[in-house]
Amino acid sequence: AQSVTQLGSHVSVSEGALVLLRCNYSSSVPPYLFWYVQYPNQGLQLLLKYTTGATLVKGINGFEAEFKKSETSFHLTKPSAHMSDAAEYFCALKISNFGNEKLTFGTGTRLTIIP
Amino acid sequence: GAVVSQHPSRVICKSGTSVKIECRSLDFQATTMFWYRQFPKQSLMLMATSNEGSKATYEQGVEKDKFLINHASLTLSTLTVTSAHPEDSSFYICSASLENNSPLHFGNGTRLTVT
């Protein structure tokens, strides 16, 4: 079965510093990978996705992630943190592209920005 | 972009009563919608897959008689929590996708509190 592991349930960075949120996956077939952000008492908003092709994907709000098959990783980065980036971030995986849209989520990483 | 609307955003009910949560795809037709449950500071757990015109598919451990799902049209799925108990208090989120290749779009969630 597939799984997603997010290392670090809490990450704190200073405003303007690099943001790095880690995600590793396990899948027996090529996965589709996603990063979602959740603000308090709200649903999830898609930040970016990797399906096929270019392994470095850019998303909204200046975030990007790189798919590394050899490391089974899909870490999320942003060069310079902003106060508005404080939120919960979820890495997710999907393995089927034909009618089964189930997402497997990681446990989430709460990002805190220090002024 | 695709929008998923969820209603109500918050509901408080007494033990033993039933609560209905609606999930609508506002600008697209969704043959499949998903219902998730999120406990405080935890990840999303898939409860069931809602299929338009047919019975929902429930995940292991989810009581189908307690969590009734109806997907009567291509734009509406409902989750009814029957005979609610305090342990049912949680954040419930629905999602849908435009097509098989696209990522899921999420509603803003419903916070259910059972007193």
XYZ file of C-alpha atoms in Angstrom:
230
model
C 0.000 0.000 0.000
C 1.091 3.553 -0.609
C 2.011 5.956 2.174
C 3.174 9.492 2.762
C 5.501 10.591 5.531
C 5.990 14.194 6.520
C 9.013 14.718 8.712
C 8.422 17.313 11.369
C 4.940 18.052 12.611
C 6.016 21.601 13.425
C 8.447 23.831 11.566
C 9.339 27.385 12.552
C 11.248 29.780 10.343
C 11.983 33.460 10.509
C 10.284 35.823 8.123
C 12.426 36.052 4.992
C 14.158 32.746 5.620
C 14.014 29.598 3.513
C 11.051 27.313 4.028
C 11.663 23.579 3.679
C 8.899 21.089 4.406
C 9.801 17.455 3.921
C 7.719 14.751 2.317
C 8.685 11.183 1.515
C 6.444 8.648 -0.111
C 6.160 4.949 -0.653
C 4.462 3.582 -3.730
C 4.808 0.489 -5.879
C 3.803 2.417 -8.984
C 4.642 5.912 -10.200
C 2.735 8.321 -7.982
C 1.026 11.612 -8.509
C 2.064 13.956 -5.717
C 0.439 17.055 -4.298
C 0.980 19.718 -1.690
C -2.031 21.332 -0.064
C -2.247 24.198 2.423
C -4.916 24.540 5.092
C -5.699 27.690 7.018
C -7.585 27.414 10.329
C -11.139 26.135 10.000
C -10.912 25.985 6.240
C -10.628 23.337 3.587
C -7.516 22.531 1.629
C -6.083 24.630 -1.162
C -3.860 23.100 -3.802
C -0.355 24.562 -3.826
C 1.178 22.447 -6.562
C 1.172 19.011 -8.122
C 3.499 16.592 -9.836
C 2.077 14.197 -12.391
C 4.623 13.501 -15.110
C 7.311 15.429 -16.930
C 9.395 18.118 -15.291
C 10.405 17.093 -11.818
C 10.629 20.628 -10.470
C 7.155 22.036 -10.186
C 6.184 25.551 -9.289
C 3.028 26.422 -7.464
C 1.172 29.355 -6.069
C 2.491 31.826 -3.514
C 6.110 31.255 -4.544
C 6.257 27.623 -3.478
C 7.932 24.885 -5.460
C 8.700 21.214 -4.999
C 11.018 18.743 -6.636
C 10.139 15.135 -7.322
C 13.151 12.923 -6.651
C 12.412 9.343 -7.511
C 15.753 8.052 -6.248
C 15.044 9.557 -2.840
C 11.270 8.967 -2.958
C 10.881 12.566 -1.889
C 8.766 15.570 -2.793
C 9.954 18.346 -0.488
C 8.266 21.745 -0.542
C 10.367 24.900 -0.545
C 9.994 28.643 -0.653
C 13.028 30.943 -0.798
C 11.667 33.622 1.509
C 8.982 33.052 4.117
C 6.152 35.501 4.574
C 3.930 35.889 7.581
C 0.950 34.824 5.491
C 2.589 31.426 4.906
C 1.763 30.359 8.450
C -0.599 27.415 8.014
C -0.828 23.626 7.954
C 0.703 21.916 4.951
C -0.202 18.460 3.703
C 1.628 16.287 1.245
C -0.597 13.823 -0.601
C -0.241 10.957 -3.037
C -2.476 9.395 -5.628
C -1.630 6.243 -7.520
C -4.558 5.670 -9.815
C -5.547 7.815 -12.725
C -8.624 5.948 -13.831
C -11.669 6.590 -11.719
C -10.015 6.190 -8.342
C -9.194 9.619 -7.079
C -8.372 8.673 -3.527
C -5.674 10.744 -1.977
C -3.432 9.468 0.756
C -2.391 12.307 3.026
C 0.610 12.782 5.218
C 0.086 13.807 8.817
C 0.720 17.457 8.069
C 3.305 20.045 9.047
C 2.368 23.196 10.896
C 4.467 26.080 9.667
C 5.037 28.993 12.014
C 6.669 32.199 10.821
C 8.697 34.166 13.347
C 8.575 37.935 12.830
C -11.271 27.725 -11.120
C -13.368 24.890 -9.866
C -15.217 25.639 -6.678
C -16.627 23.277 -4.117
C -19.090 24.728 -1.643
C -19.818 23.085 1.672
C -22.659 23.996 4.028
C -22.967 24.632 6.888
C -19.540 25.780 7.986
C -20.378 25.187 11.635
C -23.117 23.241 13.358
C -23.839 22.429 16.957
C -26.331 19.711 17.741
C -27.488 17.659 20.686
C -26.682 14.019 21.173
C -29.103 11.751 19.413
C -30.038 14.145 16.668
C -29.031 13.960 13.017
C -27.092 16.507 11.033
C -26.895 16.905 7.255
C -23.892 18.429 5.528
C -24.069 19.466 1.890
C -21.280 19.520 -0.642
C -21.841 21.197 -3.982
C -19.676 21.551 -7.042
C -20.555 25.047 -8.213
C -19.173 25.243 -11.714
C -18.564 21.674 -12.757
C -20.161 18.276 -12.629
C -18.638 15.786 -10.252
C -19.507 12.144 -10.695
C -17.389 11.373 -7.673
C -17.018 13.247 -4.423
C -15.079 12.327 -1.337
C -15.813 12.830 2.329
C -12.989 13.264 4.793
C -12.859 13.626 8.535
C -10.169 15.538 10.343
C -9.492 15.367 14.051
C -7.760 18.299 15.749
C -4.173 18.699 14.649
C -4.341 15.534 12.580
C -4.463 14.640 8.940
C -7.478 13.958 6.793
C -8.939 10.502 6.892
C -11.030 9.373 3.948
C -14.445 8.232 5.110
C -16.162 7.366 1.879
C -16.330 7.857 -1.853
C -19.634 9.231 -3.042
C -20.732 8.094 -6.493
C -23.521 9.845 -8.364
C -26.472 7.571 -8.840
C -25.076 4.670 -6.859
C -24.152 3.633 -3.369
C -21.204 5.192 -1.644
C -18.056 3.202 -1.017
C -17.036 3.351 2.616
C -13.561 2.968 4.001
C -12.827 0.248 6.469
C -14.044 1.079 9.932
C -16.567 3.715 8.853
C -20.136 2.890 9.826
C -22.298 3.250 6.752
C -25.494 3.319 8.788
C -24.188 6.166 10.881
C -22.711 8.253 8.123
C -25.294 8.272 5.343
C -24.111 9.547 2.006
C -26.370 10.521 -0.850
C -25.142 11.696 -4.241
C -28.386 12.359 -6.040
C -27.067 14.712 -8.695
C -23.838 15.561 -10.446
C -23.405 18.672 -8.329
C -24.572 17.633 -4.877
C -23.501 15.091 -2.310
C -24.772 15.028 1.256
C -23.397 13.462 4.407
C -25.843 12.835 7.225
C -24.480 12.023 10.639
C -27.266 10.037 12.283
C -27.843 9.789 16.012
C -24.856 11.974 16.660
C -22.689 11.467 19.728
C -19.989 13.725 21.192
C -17.301 11.492 19.686
C -18.636 12.424 16.251
C -17.521 15.978 16.854
C -14.966 16.705 14.188
C -14.149 18.684 11.074
C -15.721 17.160 7.975
C -14.436 18.103 4.529
C -15.706 17.146 1.099
C -13.849 17.201 -2.170
C -14.417 16.648 -5.858
C -12.425 16.665 -9.055
C -13.231 17.891 -12.522
C -11.930 14.803 -14.207
C -9.735 11.846 -13.546
C -6.484 13.681 -14.199
C -7.169 16.770 -12.146
C -6.445 17.318 -8.485
C -9.136 17.388 -5.896
C -10.852 20.616 -4.978
C -11.955 20.899 -1.388
C -14.833 22.540 0.351
C -14.142 24.783 3.328
C -15.230 22.133 5.758
C -17.906 21.788 8.410
C -17.096 21.844 12.075
C -19.554 19.634 13.897
C -19.907 19.880 17.640
C -22.182 17.412 19.384
C -23.170 18.359 22.917
